[in-house]
XYZ file of C-alpha atoms in Angstrom:
733
model
C 88.835 -21.587 -12.881
C 85.241 -22.677 -12.554
C 86.005 -24.380 -9.228
C 87.868 -21.363 -8.025
C 84.948 -19.110 -8.976
C 82.609 -21.170 -6.812
C 85.070 -21.044 -3.820
C 86.218 -17.435 -3.970
C 86.196 -17.154 -0.209
C 88.884 -19.877 0.320
C 92.482 -18.853 1.348
C 95.590 -20.968 0.887
C 98.701 -21.240 3.115
C 102.330 -22.000 2.183
C 101.976 -25.597 3.241
C 99.122 -26.038 0.831
C 101.225 -24.678 -2.036
C 104.082 -27.000 -1.217
C 101.821 -30.011 -1.469
C 100.835 -29.188 -5.061
C 102.381 -31.332 -7.780
C 104.985 -29.865 -10.147
C 102.707 -29.688 -13.154
C 99.785 -28.124 -11.217
C 100.367 -24.711 -12.728
C 100.463 -26.133 -16.246
C 97.189 -27.992 -15.607
C 95.558 -24.838 -14.337
C 96.627 -22.933 -17.434
C 95.355 -25.690 -19.702
C 92.037 -25.783 -17.863
C 91.723 -21.992 -18.223
C 92.412 -22.150 -21.929
C 89.869 -24.935 -22.462
C 87.223 -23.078 -20.453
C 87.361 -20.261 -22.992
C 86.564 -22.577 -25.879
C 82.686 -22.458 -25.614
C 80.355 -23.707 -28.360
C 79.340 -21.214 -31.026
C 75.750 -21.040 -29.749
C 76.669 -20.207 -26.205
C 76.479 -16.709 -24.888
C 78.764 -15.434 -22.170
C 76.823 -14.693 -19.024
C 78.171 -11.194 -18.848
C 77.156 -10.270 -22.377
C 73.453 -9.702 -21.521
C 72.492 -10.771 -25.073
C 74.381 -7.750 -26.364
C 76.972 -7.501 -29.143
C 80.571 -6.465 -28.750
C 82.136 -3.832 -30.881
C 84.054 -6.405 -32.880
C 81.038 -8.650 -33.511
C 79.385 -8.526 -36.832
C 75.682 -7.600 -37.039
C 73.682 -10.299 -38.767
C 70.365 -9.622 -40.504
C 68.011 -12.382 -39.317
C 65.487 -11.661 -42.045
C 68.024 -12.524 -44.717
C 67.998 -16.272 -44.748
C 70.616 -16.394 -47.622
C 73.186 -14.591 -45.562
C 75.686 -16.991 -44.081
C 77.461 -16.235 -40.843
C 81.115 -15.360 -41.318
C 83.426 -18.167 -40.350
C 86.451 -16.792 -38.636
C 88.933 -18.942 -36.841
C 89.170 -18.177 -33.192
C 92.348 -16.568 -32.102
C 92.821 -19.158 -29.413
C 92.983 -21.876 -32.025
C 95.874 -20.133 -33.723
C 97.521 -19.726 -30.414
C 97.150 -23.434 -29.691
C 98.587 -24.291 -33.117
C 101.413 -21.927 -32.515
C 102.024 -23.407 -29.140
C 102.178 -26.943 -30.406
C 104.602 -25.937 -33.199
C 107.074 -24.547 -30.718
C 110.381 -26.440 -31.316
C 111.377 -25.994 -27.742
C 108.514 -28.126 -26.522
C 106.548 -27.323 -23.435
C 105.451 -23.788 -22.616
C 107.956 -21.075 -22.654
C 107.588 -17.636 -21.196
C 106.116 -16.267 -24.386
C 103.723 -19.112 -24.661
C 102.721 -18.723 -21.033
C 102.205 -15.038 -21.479
C 100.015 -15.546 -24.475
C 98.061 -18.255 -22.675
C 97.595 -15.939 -19.721
C 96.479 -13.096 -22.001
C 93.885 -15.190 -23.822
C 91.565 -15.699 -20.838
C 91.529 -11.952 -20.205
C 90.235 -11.051 -23.663
C 86.474 -11.362 -24.307
C 85.640 -14.114 -26.710
C 83.901 -13.320 -29.895
C 80.281 -14.565 -29.894
C 79.308 -16.665 -32.795
C 75.499 -16.215 -33.421
C 73.253 -19.225 -34.070
C 70.171 -18.135 -36.073
C 68.062 -21.117 -35.078
C 68.679 -20.475 -31.418
C 67.802 -16.815 -31.860
C 64.569 -17.695 -33.670
C 63.622 -20.112 -30.927
C 64.415 -17.456 -28.342
C 62.352 -14.876 -30.163
C 59.461 -17.312 -30.520
C 59.616 -18.030 -26.814
C 59.652 -14.328 -26.046
C 56.636 -13.812 -28.294
C 54.811 -16.610 -26.511
C 55.686 -15.074 -23.168
C 54.487 -11.708 -24.425
C 51.180 -13.207 -25.632
C 50.731 -14.985 -22.311
C 51.375 -11.770 -20.437
C 48.855 -9.961 -22.648
C 46.271 -12.640 -21.958
C 46.944 -12.408 -18.262
C 46.649 -8.636 -18.465
C 43.337 -8.873 -20.355
C 42.059 -11.425 -17.860
C 42.983 -9.190 -14.956
C 41.302 -6.268 -16.681
C 38.125 -8.345 -17.178
C 38.195 -9.370 -13.543
C 38.643 -5.751 -12.513
C 35.742 -4.718 -14.780
C 33.576 -7.497 -13.391
C 34.432 -6.500 -9.840
C 33.650 -2.872 -10.610
C 30.341 -4.004 -12.165
C 29.550 -6.046 -9.067
C 30.368 -3.063 -6.886
C 28.120 -0.887 -9.041
C 25.351 -3.488 -8.838
C 25.666 -3.709 -5.075
C 25.661 0.068 -4.843
C 22.584 0.320 -7.025
C 20.786 -2.368 -5.065
C 21.711 -0.671 -1.819
C 20.477 2.677 -3.119
C 17.312 1.049 -4.440
C 16.746 -0.676 -1.115
C 17.349 2.612 0.681
C 14.873 4.443 -1.550
C 12.373 1.622 -1.165
C 12.782 1.731 2.586
C 12.336 5.508 2.571
C 9.217 5.170 0.451
C 7.828 2.542 2.779
C 8.574 4.693 5.802
C 6.906 7.662 4.124
C 3.926 5.513 3.182
C 3.665 4.211 6.739
C 3.973 7.697 8.134
C 1.393 9.005 5.706
C -0.917 6.113 6.499
C -0.414 6.734 10.191
C -1.124 10.430 9.737
C -4.234 9.687 7.703
C -5.422 7.151 10.266
C -4.744 9.619 13.053
C -6.617 12.364 11.212
C -9.468 9.992 10.477
C -9.676 8.873 14.078
C -9.509 12.467 15.235
C -12.309 13.393 12.853
C -14.367 10.457 14.099
C -13.716 11.450 17.701
C -14.722 15.030 16.937
C -17.848 13.770 15.235
C -18.697 11.518 18.162
C -18.032 14.364 20.577
C -20.295 16.697 18.612
C -23.000 14.049 18.462
C -22.672 13.425 22.165
C -22.884 17.142 22.917
C -25.885 17.437 20.636
C -27.515 14.467 22.353
C -26.804 15.966 25.757
C -28.278 19.266 24.637
C -31.367 17.517 23.291
C -31.682 15.556 26.512
C -31.479 18.740 28.533
C -34.233 20.300 26.462
C -36.348 17.188 26.781
C -35.751 17.011 30.521
C -36.681 20.644 30.817
C -39.888 20.100 28.865
C -40.708 16.988 30.860
C -40.065 18.791 34.135
C -42.269 21.674 33.075
C -45.062 19.330 32.062
C -44.626 17.382 35.281
C -44.920 20.596 37.275
C -48.112 21.460 35.472
C -49.521 18.019 36.162
C -48.490 18.260 39.801
C -50.226 21.608 40.174
C -53.342 20.176 38.632
C -53.188 17.199 40.974
C -52.786 19.480 43.966
C -55.754 21.559 42.874
C -57.940 18.507 42.435
C -56.685 16.630 45.458
C -59.279 18.185 47.818
C -62.225 16.911 45.789
C -65.515 18.989 45.710
C -65.454 22.354 47.461
C -68.693 22.932 49.518
C -70.646 26.087 49.038
C -70.624 28.298 52.164
C -73.941 28.915 53.887
C -75.308 32.468 53.931
C -74.707 34.406 57.147
C -77.520 35.098 59.551
C -79.091 38.462 58.969
C -79.629 39.084 62.694
C -76.013 38.785 63.744
C -72.841 40.554 62.880
C -70.394 38.366 61.005
C -67.110 37.493 62.661
C -64.175 39.476 61.545
C -61.770 37.223 59.746
C -58.149 36.952 60.661
C -56.007 39.537 59.037
C -53.912 38.214 56.168
C -50.236 38.991 55.765
C -50.575 39.980 52.122
C -52.871 43.006 52.121
C -53.227 44.978 48.920
C -56.069 47.426 49.646
C -58.937 44.963 49.349
C -61.079 43.723 52.185
C -60.552 40.300 53.554
C -63.965 39.177 52.373
C -63.050 39.923 48.793
C -59.997 37.601 48.754
C -60.150 33.954 49.505
C -56.777 32.335 50.039
C -56.535 28.624 49.812
C -53.728 26.892 51.500
C -51.582 24.953 49.029
C -51.125 22.207 51.564
C -54.369 22.048 53.569
C -57.967 22.278 52.457
C -60.875 22.242 54.879
C -63.572 19.869 53.830
C -66.415 21.720 55.577
C -65.711 25.326 56.286
C -68.161 26.633 58.833
C -69.781 30.053 58.747
C -69.128 32.381 61.629
C -71.846 32.308 64.337
C -72.523 35.551 66.123
C -71.789 35.424 69.841
C -74.783 37.575 70.821
C -77.965 36.479 69.234
C -79.890 39.597 69.871
C -77.309 42.021 68.667
C -78.157 43.789 65.512
C -75.796 42.910 62.681
C -75.193 44.400 59.289
C -76.048 42.450 56.213
C -73.158 40.978 54.289
C -74.334 42.642 51.124
C -73.975 46.024 52.803
C -70.602 45.177 54.247
C -68.606 47.256 51.833
C -69.554 49.875 49.312
C -66.998 48.417 46.852
C -68.318 45.446 44.922
C -66.416 42.221 45.385
C -63.919 41.168 42.693
C -64.742 38.170 40.566
C -61.769 35.821 40.489
C -60.763 34.020 37.316
C -61.355 30.650 38.913
C -64.794 30.034 40.369
C -64.997 29.274 44.054
C -67.368 26.400 43.427
C -66.256 23.362 41.432
C -68.255 20.462 40.069
C -68.782 17.611 42.420
C -67.109 15.095 40.136
C -64.064 15.663 37.909
C -61.742 13.218 36.132
C -58.148 12.940 37.273
C -55.545 14.429 34.894
C -53.796 12.012 32.503
C -50.112 11.504 33.397
C -47.609 13.137 31.028
C -45.918 9.888 30.108
C -49.248 8.537 28.827
C -50.165 11.526 26.714
C -47.547 10.918 23.890
C -46.757 7.980 21.642
C -43.042 7.347 22.080
C -42.872 5.410 18.778
C -43.947 8.554 16.978
C -41.166 10.607 18.526
C -38.638 7.785 18.016
C -39.418 7.581 14.301
C -39.533 11.328 13.828
C -35.985 11.456 12.423
C -36.663 8.464 10.159
C -39.812 10.093 8.892
C -37.828 13.202 8.095
C -35.325 11.166 6.012
C -38.086 9.351 4.194
C -39.790 12.617 3.411
C -36.479 14.065 2.207
C -35.880 11.089 -0.119
C -39.363 11.297 -1.609
C -39.075 15.045 -1.962
C -35.782 14.692 -3.851
C -37.152 11.992 -6.117
C -40.271 13.975 -6.989
C -38.227 17.078 -7.825
C -35.424 15.248 -9.655
C -34.861 16.087 -13.307
C -33.002 13.663 -15.579
C -29.847 14.722 -17.310
C -30.649 17.296 -20.008
C -34.333 16.795 -19.246
C -36.933 19.561 -19.209
C -39.461 17.669 -17.085
C -39.052 15.987 -13.742
C -38.661 12.243 -13.833
C -42.205 11.374 -12.761
C -43.661 13.977 -15.105
C -41.597 12.493 -17.938
C -42.814 8.988 -17.093
C -46.394 10.266 -17.413
C -45.769 10.577 -21.169
C -45.265 6.811 -21.590
C -47.476 3.764 -21.186
C -46.918 0.115 -22.036
C -48.403 -1.252 -25.254
C -50.219 -3.839 -23.156
C -51.727 -1.137 -20.896
C -52.125 2.002 -22.969
C -54.639 3.540 -20.556
C -52.234 3.522 -17.583
C -49.222 5.816 -17.429
C -45.906 4.681 -16.030
C -45.992 7.456 -13.444
C -49.285 6.040 -12.122
C -47.589 2.694 -11.560
C -44.914 4.418 -9.501
C -47.505 6.330 -7.443
C -49.534 3.181 -6.821
C -46.521 1.286 -5.530
C -45.308 4.141 -3.353
C -48.751 4.642 -1.826
C -48.765 1.031 -0.673
C -45.530 1.428 1.290
C -45.865 0.827 5.001
C -45.406 3.811 7.274
C -43.322 1.659 9.590
C -40.534 1.238 7.013
C -37.297 3.091 7.580
C -35.559 5.131 4.928
C -33.347 2.225 3.798
C -36.326 -0.065 3.263
C -38.141 2.705 1.410
C -35.125 3.306 -0.873
C -34.931 -0.407 -1.697
C -38.686 -0.453 -2.361
C -38.407 2.504 -4.749
C -35.574 0.781 -6.650
C -37.652 -2.383 -6.957
C -40.545 -0.333 -8.360
C -38.408 1.082 -11.161
C -36.675 -2.261 -11.799
C -40.081 -3.882 -12.260
C -40.900 -1.267 -14.907
C -37.475 -1.976 -16.485
C -38.231 -5.700 -16.704
C -41.580 -5.048 -18.368
C -39.937 -2.706 -20.878
C -37.544 -5.478 -21.894
C -40.345 -8.028 -22.028
C -42.532 -5.872 -24.291
C -39.491 -4.542 -26.255
C -40.514 -1.033 -25.294
C -37.163 0.761 -24.852
C -38.100 4.433 -25.093
C -38.552 5.116 -21.334
C -35.499 3.086 -20.282
C -33.271 6.140 -19.935
C -35.715 7.584 -17.379
C -35.838 4.328 -15.417
C -32.037 4.002 -15.353
C -31.702 7.619 -14.252
C -34.212 7.153 -11.423
C -32.426 4.071 -10.049
C -29.067 5.805 -10.309
C -30.451 8.829 -8.461
C -31.818 6.765 -5.558
C -28.496 4.924 -5.170
C -26.642 8.233 -5.187
C -28.843 9.596 -2.381
C -28.572 6.548 -0.131
C -25.650 4.650 1.473
C -23.846 1.821 -0.274
C -25.878 -0.837 1.518
C -28.845 0.103 -0.675
C -26.915 -0.772 -3.850
C -25.668 -3.976 -2.250
C -29.238 -4.938 -1.341
C -30.485 -4.703 -4.953
C -27.448 -6.338 -6.629
C -29.058 -9.619 -7.633
C -32.272 -7.836 -8.640
C -30.660 -5.093 -10.740
C -27.896 -6.926 -12.632
C -30.060 -9.098 -14.961
C -31.968 -6.187 -16.602
C -28.730 -4.173 -16.865
C -26.904 -6.982 -18.657
C -29.847 -7.681 -20.963
C -30.033 -4.021 -21.949
C -26.288 -3.740 -22.663
C -26.335 -6.937 -24.719
C -28.993 -5.546 -27.070
C -26.507 -2.979 -28.390
C -23.029 -4.406 -27.724
C -23.434 -7.958 -29.034
C -24.461 -7.045 -32.610
C -21.398 -4.793 -32.891
C -19.119 -7.593 -31.689
C -20.728 -10.084 -34.067
C -20.348 -7.726 -36.993
C -16.687 -7.141 -36.146
C -16.029 -10.904 -36.104
C -18.162 -11.361 -39.246
C -20.453 -13.726 -37.387
C -23.488 -11.821 -38.670
C -24.002 -9.705 -41.780
C -23.194 -6.026 -41.396
C -26.608 -5.177 -42.835
C -28.283 -6.542 -39.703
C -26.380 -4.014 -37.628
C -27.745 -1.098 -39.653
C -31.312 -2.317 -39.940
C -34.089 0.039 -38.891
C -34.934 -2.088 -35.854
C -31.360 -2.167 -34.594
C -30.903 1.523 -35.228
C -34.015 2.248 -33.148
C -32.683 0.084 -30.295
C -29.322 1.841 -30.334
C -31.028 5.232 -30.307
C -33.165 4.354 -27.252
C -30.500 2.575 -25.157
C -27.449 4.317 -23.734
C -24.928 1.550 -23.048
C -22.520 3.905 -21.296
C -25.264 4.975 -18.870
C -26.065 1.337 -18.073
C -22.374 0.571 -17.504
C -22.152 3.560 -15.195
C -25.026 2.152 -13.110
C -23.240 -1.214 -13.024
C -20.048 0.534 -11.886
C -21.951 2.297 -9.075
C -23.255 -1.028 -7.801
C -19.790 -2.641 -8.030
C -18.072 0.137 -6.099
C -20.798 -0.002 -3.457
C -20.272 -3.746 -3.008
C -16.480 -3.593 -2.770
C -16.585 -2.701 0.929
C -17.904 -6.180 1.742
C -16.193 -9.394 0.637
C -19.465 -11.288 0.487
C -21.198 -8.511 -1.435
C -18.509 -8.211 -4.131
C -18.373 -11.993 -4.575
C -22.143 -12.011 -4.981
C -21.815 -9.224 -7.552
C -19.237 -11.014 -9.730
C -21.115 -14.287 -9.580
C -24.140 -12.475 -11.012
C -22.191 -11.085 -14.009
C -22.236 -12.986 -17.284
C -18.740 -14.148 -18.364
C -19.395 -12.938 -21.917
C -20.035 -9.314 -20.952
C -16.374 -8.228 -20.422
C -15.257 -10.083 -23.560
C -17.941 -8.371 -25.644
C -17.184 -4.876 -24.338
C -13.388 -5.263 -24.612
C -13.564 -5.563 -28.405
C -11.509 -3.139 -30.490
C -14.660 -2.111 -32.371
C -16.515 -0.961 -29.252
C -16.409 2.750 -28.323
C -13.407 3.703 -26.209
C -15.459 5.184 -23.314
C -17.276 1.867 -22.922
C -14.006 -0.099 -22.940
C -12.451 2.199 -20.328
C -15.520 2.013 -18.067
C -15.603 -1.783 -18.387
C -11.973 -1.943 -17.226
C -12.832 0.188 -14.200
C -15.617 -2.232 -13.366
C -13.133 -5.120 -13.718
C -10.775 -3.418 -11.260
C -13.254 -4.302 -8.495
C -12.850 -8.013 -9.311
C -9.219 -8.263 -8.134
C -9.884 -10.479 -5.130
C -7.532 -12.663 -3.126
C -8.189 -15.888 -5.021
C -9.964 -14.785 -8.206
C -10.093 -12.056 -10.797
C -12.832 -11.231 -13.261
C -16.152 -13.041 -13.357
C -16.472 -15.752 -10.680
C -17.730 -19.137 -11.802
C -20.838 -20.378 -9.992
C -20.545 -23.031 -7.349
C -20.396 -26.545 -8.726
C -18.649 -25.545 -11.977
C -15.786 -27.490 -13.532
C -12.394 -27.058 -11.802
C -10.819 -25.327 -14.805
C -13.806 -23.083 -15.514
C -12.506 -20.235 -13.342
C -8.993 -20.478 -14.803
C -10.389 -20.378 -18.334
C -12.421 -17.260 -17.579
C -9.419 -15.486 -16.059
C -7.195 -16.379 -19.020
C -9.813 -15.009 -21.416
C -9.859 -11.683 -19.567
C -6.041 -11.420 -19.571
C -5.922 -12.414 -23.241
C -8.332 -9.648 -24.213
C -6.614 -7.003 -22.065
C -3.071 -7.784 -23.266
C -4.385 -7.894 -26.812
C -5.430 -4.236 -26.492
C -1.763 -3.259 -25.872
C -0.442 -4.258 -29.268
C -3.363 -4.387 -31.689
C -4.599 -1.459 -33.749
C -7.921 -0.118 -32.516
C -10.310 1.370 -35.016
C -13.675 3.031 -34.431
C -16.741 1.230 -35.669
C -19.752 3.109 -37.076
C -22.523 3.713 -34.579
C -25.658 1.874 -35.728
C -27.805 4.810 -34.640
C -25.833 7.169 -36.928
C -24.344 5.018 -39.709
C -23.853 7.937 -42.085
C -21.558 9.794 -39.710
C -17.891 9.645 -40.737
C -15.629 8.613 -37.891
C -12.091 9.877 -37.451
C -9.352 7.458 -36.311
C -8.353 7.497 -32.681
C -5.688 10.011 -31.718
C -2.378 8.903 -30.125
C -3.486 10.453 -26.859
C -6.714 8.427 -26.800
C -4.833 5.201 -27.464
C -2.217 5.959 -24.805
C -4.904 6.763 -22.246
C -6.635 3.476 -23.010
C -3.432 1.441 -22.732
C -2.443 3.166 -19.500
C -5.780 2.014 -18.075
C -5.007 -1.512 -19.309
C -1.604 -1.461 -17.575
C -3.123 -0.190 -14.347
C -5.751 -2.919 -14.423
C -3.103 -5.607 -15.016
C -1.083 -4.134 -12.146
C -4.165 -4.353 -9.930
C -4.574 -7.995 -10.925
C -0.906 -8.707 -10.052
C -1.211 -7.563 -6.434
C -2.499 -10.890 -5.209
C -0.347 -14.000 -5.493
C -2.912 -15.842 -7.571
C -3.299 -12.884 -9.920
C 0.438 -12.477 -10.534
C 0.738 -16.224 -11.126
C -2.089 -16.072 -13.648
C -0.383 -13.193 -15.509
C 3.109 -14.679 -15.735
C 1.846 -18.129 -16.751
C -0.323 -16.674 -19.505
C 0.947 -17.566 -22.952
C 0.977 -14.056 -24.451
C 0.866 -11.562 -21.585
C 4.604 -11.142 -20.857
C 5.562 -11.138 -24.530
C 3.018 -8.426 -25.347
C 4.213 -6.348 -22.416
C 7.804 -6.528 -23.735
C 6.632 -5.692 -27.246
C 4.706 -2.641 -26.044
C 7.676 -1.544 -23.879
C 10.017 -1.678 -26.863
C 7.477 0.234 -28.964
C 7.168 3.001 -26.352
C 10.958 3.343 -26.019
C 11.391 3.481 -29.781
C 8.756 6.207 -30.058
C 10.766 8.385 -27.655
C 13.601 8.530 -30.177
C 11.596 8.428 -33.407
C 9.254 11.230 -32.285
C 11.324 13.473 -29.986
C 9.444 15.902 -27.757
C 6.080 14.716 -29.069
C 3.031 16.122 -27.207
C 2.279 12.659 -25.831
C 5.786 12.126 -24.432
C 4.592 12.334 -20.805
C 1.978 9.643 -21.453
C 4.603 7.460 -23.134
C 6.922 7.863 -20.146
C 4.050 6.922 -17.841
C 3.440 3.785 -19.892
C 7.138 2.838 -19.719
C 7.220 3.224 -15.948
C 4.059 1.151 -15.502
C 5.242 -1.663 -17.809
C 8.702 -1.951 -16.245
C 7.349 -1.999 -12.699
C 4.813 -4.664 -13.649
C 7.431 -6.849 -15.382
C 9.839 -6.529 -12.454
C 7.082 -7.442 -9.998
C 6.144 -10.522 -12.007
C 9.761 -11.678 -12.402
C 10.710 -11.166 -8.756
C 7.480 -12.752 -7.515
C 8.128 -15.898 -9.572
C 11.916 -16.444 -9.816
C 11.393 -20.022 -10.957
C 9.841 -18.856 -14.261
C 12.201 -18.272 -17.206
C 10.968 -15.056 -18.765
C 12.893 -15.625 -21.983
C 10.794 -18.704 -22.642
C 7.731 -16.423 -22.827
C 9.215 -14.260 -25.598
C 8.962 -16.736 -28.466
C 5.293 -15.890 -29.071
C 6.262 -12.524 -30.604
C 8.625 -11.906 -33.481
C 12.089 -10.896 -32.257
C 10.950 -11.152 -28.682
C 14.319 -11.854 -27.073
C 16.011 -9.081 -29.042
C 13.307 -6.591 -28.022
C 13.673 -7.782 -24.431
C 17.439 -7.153 -24.277
C 17.320 -3.852 -26.149
C 14.456 -2.446 -24.084
C 15.998 -3.430 -20.748
C 19.441 -2.163 -21.788
C 17.992 1.197 -22.842
C 16.296 1.551 -19.490
C 19.284 0.290 -17.497
C 21.626 2.849 -19.066
C 19.127 5.688 -19.237
C 20.381 9.113 -18.155
C 16.867 10.483 -17.708
C 17.647 13.558 -19.794
C 15.514 15.301 -22.446
C 14.046 12.372 -24.400
C 14.109 10.060 -21.381
C 13.095 12.673 -18.836
C 10.548 11.326 -16.391
C 11.742 7.713 -16.264
C 11.795 6.749 -12.591
C 15.052 5.809 -10.939
C 13.241 2.776 -9.593
C 12.592 1.647 -13.169
C 16.293 2.016 -14.055
C 17.273 -0.058 -11.018
C 14.696 -2.701 -11.897
C 16.108 -3.035 -15.431
C 19.650 -3.306 -14.018
C 18.572 -6.002 -11.587
C 16.874 -8.077 -14.281
C 19.909 -7.838 -16.582
C 22.295 -8.764 -13.760
C 20.328 -11.898 -13.013
C 19.591 -12.988 -16.571
C 22.788 -12.244 -18.530
C 26.163 -13.938 -18.617
C 29.407 -12.029 -18.027
C 30.197 -11.796 -21.740
C 26.688 -10.551 -22.594
C 26.878 -7.992 -19.812
C 30.251 -6.701 -21.020
C 28.887 -6.418 -24.545
C 25.953 -4.351 -23.331
C 28.286 -2.151 -21.278
C 30.376 -1.421 -24.360
C 27.306 -0.631 -26.466
C 25.220 1.320 -23.945
C 27.928 2.812 -21.738
C 26.949 6.194 -20.344
C 27.547 8.479 -17.438
C 25.598 6.206 -15.149
C 27.752 3.160 -15.881
C 31.118 2.568 -14.303
């Protein structure tokens, strides 16, 4: 039967049937009967693991239950067949044998085989579940990659748009600036042309006057006419074309082009003819002309116009006006909150070594010795040197009362003049400024570090010094000089080489007043040069001297981000109770710190110095986590906008440092603070999944993209999936 099933398509002819042996049919029947006797564990292919109606349901959980043992009907049939006394197969036996293959066999269940089958199915099911989970993870990873690519593309698009806008704005500003310069040049040219026209007109008029004078004097001495003979009648002169009612004798017309050297008197033609006297010629007296007919025999020639004026005087006229304007402003200047003008106020002071001479007299004596040939710039520098000399003598004699007037005068002159004046006095002005600031700032720093007793800070001498010296005013003068020097690379380098390296470290103490710290950071912002930042070491210093100074500045600035600042009593008013700093004051200070660090990071050397610093990155992460936590712990606090500003500044700075130095492992910088790596992941995850709503309103989209980019680069797939499950939001896919 099995062979016939495999060759169902074969057909047989009569000849084939004749060739079969006689017992072929009996063998076929026997083979069919034996094919139905399958082992108990076998399942018929057509059953589909199902149970027939006659099969008994077996509970697999009941191990005590034994499968029913029923003899197969075919066995009884075989026994009955063999017990047939007729031998062989009769019709009945053949019919029963033919009926047996047509009836479905009863399946006898093997529990062990079923358990193995179930175990295999469970394993297949577990494998399929693992495959399904793996495919889901791959799909999630691919969707995350697509989201990352989309975010990067959007960030690149926004960055490109911002750059285009910046370029367009810069182009527009440059165009407007050039247009303004062209308009200014055009106005100056028109003004110069107008002035030239006026000068040419004046010169032409003066030249005409000189020419007329030359023409008048060209003929030399005019001879006096001889009196006419009384016996003859004078000759009638030729009639003139311009007659106005006067006789010809009363008007003498001189030719502008021809003068007769010796005019001759008319001689009468008839000597004996009686002639009338000239005096009786007309009853109307002759008119006296304004210019006499007779001139002196000798007269000097007129001086040419070009020799009458000193051209240097006219060339310096504008300079003289500016010098006069500067002196006029200085004389009339009143110090801040002062009742008297600055020179009048200086008249109230005199040095202990020269009590008879007032400080104002010293200023007048120096100004009176100025050369008149100096231009306004040289005069401004000379005035500054005069007041700086008084400043030096005040420090030498420890006479600090007039210092506020001296500082105000120097500041006023620098404000009136261009930046080149401040650059010219840099090396001369910085030493007295630093010495004056040190008198007040250093004792406070020493007292804060317990290097000197606190009683020294509140001594009568120190209190008098603090009352006479305004450190903030001196720092403001230093800031004016620094900003004036920033236009020139050589000038700003000269400035920062003149600064003491201890000055920024002393001022950036937590015990110093906040206005002084903020102003010192603004002064430091001018030190962000291409190769250096902060105070520049002098030439010939040790190779690591500059690096040490820069690390000290970064250490002190980053320290201000995380430490608690507390006001220190002013030595001039020790009894005054000081209130702690408000959150707004602290946030303003730390925003200035972040902006200064960002300015330092612009150059390649500055960003390298920041990221290689031992504490800088860790303190930035710590302050970022603190700002984010305050958004949720103090919702809608009045300083929320300042906190958001701090978050944006920190994240942009961190992203710039990480992308500028991809070879640096940022996580290695987090061990210097407690829980640094945890704060790093939590802060970046909060920013990466920020919705920018309510509590997080104001966080820049650029900051969110930067946090995403850092997490994508620094986290494994499992860590990323864990963060997605924890911080999933509307922005995540």
